[in-house]
XYZ file of C-alpha atoms in Angstrom:
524
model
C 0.000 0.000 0.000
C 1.349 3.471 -0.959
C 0.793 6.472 1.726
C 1.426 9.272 0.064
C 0.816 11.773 2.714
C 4.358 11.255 4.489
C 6.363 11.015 1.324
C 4.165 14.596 0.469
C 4.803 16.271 4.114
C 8.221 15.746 3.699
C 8.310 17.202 0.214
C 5.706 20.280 0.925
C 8.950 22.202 2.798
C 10.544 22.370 -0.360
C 7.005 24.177 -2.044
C 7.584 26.698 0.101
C 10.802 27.497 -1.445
C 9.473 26.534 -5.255
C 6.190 28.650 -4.795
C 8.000 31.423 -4.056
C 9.907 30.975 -7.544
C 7.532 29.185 -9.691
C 5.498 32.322 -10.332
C 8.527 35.138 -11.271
C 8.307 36.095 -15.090
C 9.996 33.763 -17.252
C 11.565 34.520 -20.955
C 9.726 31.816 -22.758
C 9.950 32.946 -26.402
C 11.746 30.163 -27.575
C 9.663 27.469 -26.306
C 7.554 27.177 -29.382
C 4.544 25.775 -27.238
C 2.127 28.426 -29.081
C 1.092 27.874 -31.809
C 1.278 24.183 -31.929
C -0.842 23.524 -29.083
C -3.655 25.797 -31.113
C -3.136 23.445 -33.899
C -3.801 20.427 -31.954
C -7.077 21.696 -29.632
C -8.223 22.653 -32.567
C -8.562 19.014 -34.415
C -11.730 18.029 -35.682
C -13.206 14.477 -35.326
C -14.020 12.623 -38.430
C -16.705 10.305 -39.717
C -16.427 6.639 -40.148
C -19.442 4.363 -41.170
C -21.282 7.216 -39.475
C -19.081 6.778 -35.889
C -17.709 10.264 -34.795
C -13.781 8.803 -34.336
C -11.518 11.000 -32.170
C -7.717 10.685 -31.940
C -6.334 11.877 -28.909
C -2.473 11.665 -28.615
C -1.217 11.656 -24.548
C 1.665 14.048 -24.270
C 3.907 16.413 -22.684
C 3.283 19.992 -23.306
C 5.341 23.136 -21.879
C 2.327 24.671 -21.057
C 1.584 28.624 -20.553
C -0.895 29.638 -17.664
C -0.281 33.205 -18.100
C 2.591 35.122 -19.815
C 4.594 34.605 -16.441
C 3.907 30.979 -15.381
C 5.020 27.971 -17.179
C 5.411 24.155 -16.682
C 5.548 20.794 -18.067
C 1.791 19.503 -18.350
C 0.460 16.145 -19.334
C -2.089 16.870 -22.052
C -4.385 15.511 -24.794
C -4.021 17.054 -27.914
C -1.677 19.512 -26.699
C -4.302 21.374 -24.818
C -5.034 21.816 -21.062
C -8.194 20.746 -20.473
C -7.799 18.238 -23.503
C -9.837 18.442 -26.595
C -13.365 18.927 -26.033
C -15.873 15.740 -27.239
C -18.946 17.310 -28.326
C -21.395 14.615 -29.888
C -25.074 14.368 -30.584
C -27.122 12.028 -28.802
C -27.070 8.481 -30.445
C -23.932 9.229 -31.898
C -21.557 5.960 -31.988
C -18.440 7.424 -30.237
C -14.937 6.208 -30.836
C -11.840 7.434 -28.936
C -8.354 5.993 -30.358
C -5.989 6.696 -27.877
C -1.917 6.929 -28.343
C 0.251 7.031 -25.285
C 3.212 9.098 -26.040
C 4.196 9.402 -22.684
C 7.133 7.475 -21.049
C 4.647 6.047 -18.261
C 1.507 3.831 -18.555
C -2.175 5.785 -18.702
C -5.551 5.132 -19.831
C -8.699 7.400 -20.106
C -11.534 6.787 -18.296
C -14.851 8.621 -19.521
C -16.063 10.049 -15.840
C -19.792 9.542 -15.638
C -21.232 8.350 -18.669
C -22.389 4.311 -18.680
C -20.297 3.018 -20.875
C -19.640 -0.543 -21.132
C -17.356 -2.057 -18.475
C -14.884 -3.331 -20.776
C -14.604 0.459 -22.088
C -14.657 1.822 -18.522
C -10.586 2.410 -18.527
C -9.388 1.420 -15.286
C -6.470 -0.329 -15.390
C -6.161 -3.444 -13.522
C -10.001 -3.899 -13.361
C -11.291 -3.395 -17.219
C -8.280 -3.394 -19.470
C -4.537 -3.360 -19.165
C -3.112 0.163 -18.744
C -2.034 1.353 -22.449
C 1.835 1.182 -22.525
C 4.101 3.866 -23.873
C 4.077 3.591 -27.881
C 0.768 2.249 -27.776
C -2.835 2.484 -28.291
C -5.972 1.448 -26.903
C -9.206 2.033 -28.725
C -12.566 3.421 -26.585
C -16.401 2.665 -28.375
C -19.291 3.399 -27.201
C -22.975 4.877 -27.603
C -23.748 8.427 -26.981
C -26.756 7.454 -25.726
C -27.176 9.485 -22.434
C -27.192 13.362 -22.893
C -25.426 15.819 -20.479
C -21.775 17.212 -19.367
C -19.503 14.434 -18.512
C -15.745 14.505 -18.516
C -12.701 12.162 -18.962
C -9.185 11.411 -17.486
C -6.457 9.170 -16.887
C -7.214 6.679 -14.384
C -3.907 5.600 -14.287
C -1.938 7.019 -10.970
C -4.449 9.252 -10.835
C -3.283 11.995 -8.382
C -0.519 12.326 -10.477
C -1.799 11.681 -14.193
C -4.694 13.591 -13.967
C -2.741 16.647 -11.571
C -0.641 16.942 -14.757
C -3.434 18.074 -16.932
C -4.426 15.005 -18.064
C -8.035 15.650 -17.888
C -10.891 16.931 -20.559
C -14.962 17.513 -21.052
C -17.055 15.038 -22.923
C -20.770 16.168 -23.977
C -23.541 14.667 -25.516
C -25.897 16.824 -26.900
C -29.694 16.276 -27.410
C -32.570 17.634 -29.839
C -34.499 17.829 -26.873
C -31.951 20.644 -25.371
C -32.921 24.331 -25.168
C -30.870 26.663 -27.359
C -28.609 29.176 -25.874
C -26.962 31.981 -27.305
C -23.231 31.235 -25.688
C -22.503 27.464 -24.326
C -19.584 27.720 -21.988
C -17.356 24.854 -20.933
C -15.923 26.019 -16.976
C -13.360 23.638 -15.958
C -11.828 23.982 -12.345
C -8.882 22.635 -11.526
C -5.750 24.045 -9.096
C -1.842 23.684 -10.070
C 1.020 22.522 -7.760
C 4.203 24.144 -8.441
C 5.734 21.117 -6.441
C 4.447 19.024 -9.021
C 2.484 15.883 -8.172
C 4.842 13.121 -8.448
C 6.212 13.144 -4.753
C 7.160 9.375 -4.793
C 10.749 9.530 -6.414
C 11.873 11.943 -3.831
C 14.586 11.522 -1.109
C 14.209 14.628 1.722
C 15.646 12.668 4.785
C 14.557 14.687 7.594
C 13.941 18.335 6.806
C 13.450 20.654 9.788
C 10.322 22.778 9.153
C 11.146 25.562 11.624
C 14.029 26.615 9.774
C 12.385 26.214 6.448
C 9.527 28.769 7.571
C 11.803 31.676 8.560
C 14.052 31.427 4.899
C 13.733 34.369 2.760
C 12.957 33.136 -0.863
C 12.638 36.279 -2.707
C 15.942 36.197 -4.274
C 16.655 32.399 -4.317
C 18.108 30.957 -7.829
C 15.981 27.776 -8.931
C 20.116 26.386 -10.068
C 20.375 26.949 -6.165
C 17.575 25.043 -5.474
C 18.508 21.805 -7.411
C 21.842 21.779 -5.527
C 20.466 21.871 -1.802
C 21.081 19.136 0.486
C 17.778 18.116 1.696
C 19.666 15.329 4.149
C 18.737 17.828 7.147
C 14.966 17.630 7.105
C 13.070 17.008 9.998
C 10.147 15.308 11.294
C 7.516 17.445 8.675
C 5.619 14.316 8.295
C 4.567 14.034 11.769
C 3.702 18.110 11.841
C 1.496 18.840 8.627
C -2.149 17.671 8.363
C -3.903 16.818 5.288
C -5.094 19.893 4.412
C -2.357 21.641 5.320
C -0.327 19.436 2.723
C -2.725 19.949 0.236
C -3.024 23.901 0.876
C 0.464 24.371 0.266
C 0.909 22.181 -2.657
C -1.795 23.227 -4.968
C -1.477 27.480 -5.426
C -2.472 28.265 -8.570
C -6.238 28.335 -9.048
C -7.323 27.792 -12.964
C -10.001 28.090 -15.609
C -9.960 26.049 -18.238
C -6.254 25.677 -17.965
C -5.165 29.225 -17.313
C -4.283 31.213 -14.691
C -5.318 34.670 -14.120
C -5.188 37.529 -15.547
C -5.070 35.527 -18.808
C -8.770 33.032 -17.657
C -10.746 34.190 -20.920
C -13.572 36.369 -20.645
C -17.169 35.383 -21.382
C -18.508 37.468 -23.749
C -22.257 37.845 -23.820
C -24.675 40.314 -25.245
C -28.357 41.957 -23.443
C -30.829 39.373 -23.275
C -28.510 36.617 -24.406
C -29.428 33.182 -22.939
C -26.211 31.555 -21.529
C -25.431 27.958 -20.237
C -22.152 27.450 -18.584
C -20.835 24.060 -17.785
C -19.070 23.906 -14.708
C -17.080 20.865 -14.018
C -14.369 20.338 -10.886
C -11.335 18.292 -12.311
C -8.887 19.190 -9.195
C -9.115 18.219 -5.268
C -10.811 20.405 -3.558
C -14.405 21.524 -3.165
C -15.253 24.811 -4.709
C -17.281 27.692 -4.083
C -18.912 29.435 -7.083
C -20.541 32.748 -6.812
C -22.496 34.546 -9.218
C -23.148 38.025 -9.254
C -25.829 40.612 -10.566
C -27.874 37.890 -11.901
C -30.600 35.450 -10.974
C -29.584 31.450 -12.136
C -30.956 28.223 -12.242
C -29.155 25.109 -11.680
C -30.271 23.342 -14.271
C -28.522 19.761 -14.227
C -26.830 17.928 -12.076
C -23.729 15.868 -13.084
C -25.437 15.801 -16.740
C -28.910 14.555 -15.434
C -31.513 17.193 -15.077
C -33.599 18.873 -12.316
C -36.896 18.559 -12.085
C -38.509 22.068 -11.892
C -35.542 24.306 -11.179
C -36.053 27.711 -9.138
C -34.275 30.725 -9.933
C -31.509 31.591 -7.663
C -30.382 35.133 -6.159
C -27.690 35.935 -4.080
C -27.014 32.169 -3.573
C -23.027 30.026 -4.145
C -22.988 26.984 -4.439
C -20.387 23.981 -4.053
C -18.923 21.853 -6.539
C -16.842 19.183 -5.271
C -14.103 17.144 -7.372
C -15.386 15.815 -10.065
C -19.055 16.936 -9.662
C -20.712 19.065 -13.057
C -23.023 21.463 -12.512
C -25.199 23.004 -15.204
C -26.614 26.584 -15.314
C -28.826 28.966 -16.612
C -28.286 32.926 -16.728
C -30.696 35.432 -18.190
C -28.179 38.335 -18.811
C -30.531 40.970 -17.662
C -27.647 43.409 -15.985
C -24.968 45.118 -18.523
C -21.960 45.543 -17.077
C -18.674 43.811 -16.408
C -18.905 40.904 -13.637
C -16.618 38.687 -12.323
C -17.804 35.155 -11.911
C -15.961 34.295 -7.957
C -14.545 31.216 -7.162
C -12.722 29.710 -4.633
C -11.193 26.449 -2.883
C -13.994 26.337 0.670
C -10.455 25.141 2.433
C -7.890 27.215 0.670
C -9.593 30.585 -0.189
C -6.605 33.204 0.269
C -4.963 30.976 -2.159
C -7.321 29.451 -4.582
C -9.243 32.329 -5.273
C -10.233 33.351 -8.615
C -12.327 35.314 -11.130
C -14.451 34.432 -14.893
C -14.995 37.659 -16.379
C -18.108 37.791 -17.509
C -18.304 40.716 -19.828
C -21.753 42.503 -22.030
C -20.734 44.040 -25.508
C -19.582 47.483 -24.961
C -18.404 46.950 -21.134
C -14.974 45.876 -21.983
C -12.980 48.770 -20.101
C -15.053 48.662 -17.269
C -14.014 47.005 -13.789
C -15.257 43.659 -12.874
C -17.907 43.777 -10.544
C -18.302 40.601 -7.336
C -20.252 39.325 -5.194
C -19.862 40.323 -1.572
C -19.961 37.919 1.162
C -23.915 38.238 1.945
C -24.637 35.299 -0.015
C -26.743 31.650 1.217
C -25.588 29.003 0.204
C -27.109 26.465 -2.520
C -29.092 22.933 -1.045
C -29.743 20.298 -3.348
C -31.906 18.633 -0.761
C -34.265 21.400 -1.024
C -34.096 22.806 -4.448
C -36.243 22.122 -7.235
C -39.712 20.262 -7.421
C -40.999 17.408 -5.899
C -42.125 14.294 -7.711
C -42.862 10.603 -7.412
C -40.340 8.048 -8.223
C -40.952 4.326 -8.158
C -37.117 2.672 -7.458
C -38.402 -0.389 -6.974
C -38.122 -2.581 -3.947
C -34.415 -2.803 -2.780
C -33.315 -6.028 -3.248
C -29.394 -5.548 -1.745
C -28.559 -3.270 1.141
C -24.946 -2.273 1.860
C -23.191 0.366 4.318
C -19.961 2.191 3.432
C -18.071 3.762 6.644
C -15.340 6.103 5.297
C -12.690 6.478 7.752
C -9.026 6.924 8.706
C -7.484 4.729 10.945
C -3.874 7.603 11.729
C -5.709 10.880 11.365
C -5.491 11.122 7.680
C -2.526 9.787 6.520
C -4.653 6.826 4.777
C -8.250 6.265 3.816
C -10.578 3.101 4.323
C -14.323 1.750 3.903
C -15.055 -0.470 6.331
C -11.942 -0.551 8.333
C -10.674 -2.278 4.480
C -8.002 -0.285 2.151
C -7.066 -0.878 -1.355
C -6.475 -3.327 -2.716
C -7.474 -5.565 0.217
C -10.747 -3.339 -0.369
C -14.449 -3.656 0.178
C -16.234 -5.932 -2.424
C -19.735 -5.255 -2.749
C -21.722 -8.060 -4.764
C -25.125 -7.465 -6.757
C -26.667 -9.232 -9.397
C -27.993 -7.844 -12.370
C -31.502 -6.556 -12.203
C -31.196 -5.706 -8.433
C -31.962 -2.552 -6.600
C -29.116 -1.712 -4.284
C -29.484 0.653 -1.301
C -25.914 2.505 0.507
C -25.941 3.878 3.139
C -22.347 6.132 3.145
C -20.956 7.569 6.487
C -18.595 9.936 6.542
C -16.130 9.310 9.824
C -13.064 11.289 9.302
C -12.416 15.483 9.282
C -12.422 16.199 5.367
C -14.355 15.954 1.784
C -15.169 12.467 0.155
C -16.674 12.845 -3.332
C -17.631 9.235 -3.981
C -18.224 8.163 -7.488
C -19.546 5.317 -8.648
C -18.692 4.089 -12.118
C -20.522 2.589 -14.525
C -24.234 3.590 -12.637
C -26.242 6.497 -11.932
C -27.798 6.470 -8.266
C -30.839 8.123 -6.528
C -29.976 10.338 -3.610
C -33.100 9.220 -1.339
C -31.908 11.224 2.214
C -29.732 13.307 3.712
C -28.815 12.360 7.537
C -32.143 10.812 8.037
C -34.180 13.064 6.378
C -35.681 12.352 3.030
C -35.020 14.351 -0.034
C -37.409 17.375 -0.335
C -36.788 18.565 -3.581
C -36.219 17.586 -6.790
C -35.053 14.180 -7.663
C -31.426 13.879 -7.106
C -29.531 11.842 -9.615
C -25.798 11.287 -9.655
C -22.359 9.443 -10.303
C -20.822 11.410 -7.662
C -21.696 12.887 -4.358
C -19.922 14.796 -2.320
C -20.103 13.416 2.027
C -18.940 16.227 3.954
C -17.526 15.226 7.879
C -20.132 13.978 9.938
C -23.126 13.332 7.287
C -24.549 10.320 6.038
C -26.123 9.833 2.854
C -28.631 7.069 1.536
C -28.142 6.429 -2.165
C -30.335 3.881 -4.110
C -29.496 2.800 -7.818
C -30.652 -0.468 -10.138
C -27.965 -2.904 -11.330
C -28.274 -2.724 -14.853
C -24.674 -2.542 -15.774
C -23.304 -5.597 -15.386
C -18.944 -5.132 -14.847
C -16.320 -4.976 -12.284
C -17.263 -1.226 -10.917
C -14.724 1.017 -8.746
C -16.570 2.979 -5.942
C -14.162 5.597 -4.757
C -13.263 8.707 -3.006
C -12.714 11.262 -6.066
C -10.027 13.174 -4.093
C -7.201 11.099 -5.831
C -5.019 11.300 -2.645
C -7.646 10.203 -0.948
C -8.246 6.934 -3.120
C -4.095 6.897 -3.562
C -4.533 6.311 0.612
C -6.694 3.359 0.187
C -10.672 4.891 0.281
C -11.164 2.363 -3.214
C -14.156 -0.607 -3.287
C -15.427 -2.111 -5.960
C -19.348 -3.445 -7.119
C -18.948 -6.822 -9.020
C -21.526 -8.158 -10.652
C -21.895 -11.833 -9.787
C -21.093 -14.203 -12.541
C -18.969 -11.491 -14.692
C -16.351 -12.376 -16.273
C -13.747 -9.554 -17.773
C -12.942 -9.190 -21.117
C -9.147 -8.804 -20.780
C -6.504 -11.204 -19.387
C -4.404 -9.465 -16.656
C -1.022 -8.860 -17.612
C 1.256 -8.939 -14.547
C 4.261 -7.720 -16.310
C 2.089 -4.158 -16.622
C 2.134 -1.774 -13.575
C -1.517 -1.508 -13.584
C -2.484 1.371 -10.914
C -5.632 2.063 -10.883
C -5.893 4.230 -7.707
């Protein structure tokens, strides 16, 4: 079993140092990551026997946040977030995927039911795609809404490399909007994410906090002895690991001041997209304008209110879709920030109405409620059926954090959770320890049927992830209709990295794929 945590603690003395050169302006004009990368996002799919066919090439990328922060990202297509999918709704759907990196990956669509053998998880439904090679994705577009996709290979470092991108189906059935914004949210270590290759010794943290880095060479830095480092491990928590790794909030892959503006006309009817790639739960807050929350995690809401004056939180890997009337011209910033980490991870969308493009961006205040899903919407009856399989999931940490488990079990001596196909399972998840789980389930949609004993009061609540904050306990219902080898997991990928992995089998399945031993399948 890996435990990150310690191998990060130690590490996190030397991002103190780093962050305070990572950011200073950089000459980068002979990089030639520019135009290239355009080139790439850009690609088109093509048409095959009417299948919409996608090639998406796994690579490093020197990637620009803004003109003064660079780095090496992971990327598909050359872009951070990778190439959009965009498909219509019964569209056959194929994804041929080429690993040019030195390491193993695979790409795991996030949400959408896809066949298990086309689920990407290495270990469970294929072998992980070696470097040089290629694995080929196929499925049916049959389930409209705002999914995403990402390695789910070493995930807390694949997919904190950049290796991460939005897949949408598209209906007839959908209204039409004047602008259709993609919102990805996602937060950048300048530590980097691999910490596993690094020897610190023992690094004393005392004498790391009172260093002055303004005027520290990064040739410096790669020559220090870290053989005097001391007991960090034992002194940083969790979050405080995580809150001084990640300190560089982005939007769709950039950083500010160069996150691209919205533009949007007087009366224009806009849908924005938001989806969380990165670790921690975010705040979004929008201002001057009334909103609906119109889907969530691609499945709609039944009878959705309008909104004033209210943020709401989207954890990792949770979409949320929403409606704005653009009623207010003006220039507005769009706020949003890390709930644990907001002095760092704190940023701004412009929004911006034709002929406002001098003015100052205009924010929310403070004064805001904040969103309920329990509450929101309509009311209406739902038959489930009549649960057939019951099952509780205790999240917990057994050293304060430093690894995860459900039921006492950590992967991959995990939690197996049988069903057979055609039955309705009921979970009952308790969360036990101090921080965020956002568990997703792949491969199903559930039915969120109560919140801490109390029964769902608005609309209908249907999911692949939900987000269990300390202390709460959710009851989640779905049907077995899937049949596969299904990962149930903590979303935070440190989290899962720390053991909080289990895993729905379908009884009688048999996978398509023959386990190769020889590949250094890591699907946590």
């Amino acid at each position: 079993m890996k435990k990150p945590y310690g191998l990060a603690g130690i590490a996190l003395a030397l991002s103190l140092v780093i962050a305070g050169c990572s950011n200073d302006a950089v000459d980068h004009s002979a990089m030639g990551h520019g135009e290239s990368q355009q080139e790439e996002q850009t690609q088109e799919a093509t048409t095959e026997d009417g299948k919409r066919v996608f090639d998406i090439n796994v690579t490093e990328t020197h990637w620009m946040f803004n003109d003064e922060i660079m780095d090496d990202a992971w990327t598909y297509n050359g872009s951070l977030p990778g190439q959009e999918i965009r498909v219509q709704e019964g569209d056959t759907v194929i994804l041929n995927v080429t690993n040019s990196l030195d390491e193993p990956t695979a790409l795991h669509l996030h949400g959408f039911p896809v066949p298990n053998e086309m689920d990407g998880v290495p270990g469970v439904t294929q072998n992980a795609i070696l470097p040089g090679e290629q694995f080929t994705y196929e499925y049916q577009a049959d389930v409209p809404g705002t999914y995403w996709y990402h390695s789910h290979q070493d995930g807390s470092k694949q997919v904190g490399k950049g290796l991460y991108g939005v897949f949408i189906v598209e209906s007839s059935a959908d209204k039409s909007y004047d602008v259709d914004e993609v919102i990805v949210i996602d937060e950048w270590s300048s530590m980097g994410t691999d910490m596993s290759e690094m020897d610190h010794g023992d690094m004393d943290m005392g004498e790391m906090s009172e260093m002055d880095h303004g005027d520290m060479d990064m040739s410096e830095m790669n020559d220090m002895d870290h053989g005097d480092m001391d007991g960090v491990a034992s002194e940083l928590s969790h979050a405080d690991m995580m809150n001084e790794m990640y300190d560089t909030p982005l939007i769709n892959g950039k950083a500010s001041p160069a996150i691209e503006a919205i533009e949007v006309e007087e009366g224009n009817k806009v849908k924005l997209r938001f989806v969380n790639a990165g670790l921690f739960t975010q705040v979004v807050s929008i201002p001057g304008h009334s909103f609906k929350i119109t889907h969530y995690d691609g499945q709609p809401v039944n009878g959705p209110e309008l909104l004033n004056d209210t943020a709401f939180r989207i954890a990792p890997a949770e979409r949320y879709e929403v409606e704005v009337e653009m009623k207010n011209p003006g220039a507005w910033g769009i706020q949003v920030f890390a709930e644990e980490n907001e002095k760092t991870l704190n940023t701004v969308i412009p929004v911006i109405y034709d002929g406002y493009e001098d003015e100052e961006l205009q924010e929310n205040d403070s004064n805001y409620s904040f969103f309920d899903l329990t509450t929101y919407g309509q009311a209406m009856e739902q038959n489930l059926g009549v649960i057939t399989k019951e099952y509780d999931m205790l999240l917990g940490t057994e050293d304060g954090g430093e690894t995860f488990t459900i039921n006492d079990k950590q992967f991959p001596d995990h939690e197996i959770y049988e069903v057979e196909e055609g039955d309705i399972v009921k979970f009952t998840i308790v969360n036990d320890t101090e921080v965020d789980h956002p568990m997703h389930l792949h491969g199903e949609f559930f039915n969120v049927i109560s919140k801490d004993g109390n029964p769902i009061q608005g609309s209908p609540i249907l999911k692949d992830t939900l987000n269990v904050k300390p202390g709460e306990t959710y009851e989640i219902v779905f049907g077995a209709n899937n049949p596969g080898n299904w990962m149930f997991h903590c979303h935070e990928f440190h989290h899962a990295s720390g053991g909080m992995v289990a895993e729905v089998r379908y009884k009688g399945y048999e996978p398509t794929f023959t386990l190769d031993p020889t590949i250094p399948n890591t699907p946590e």
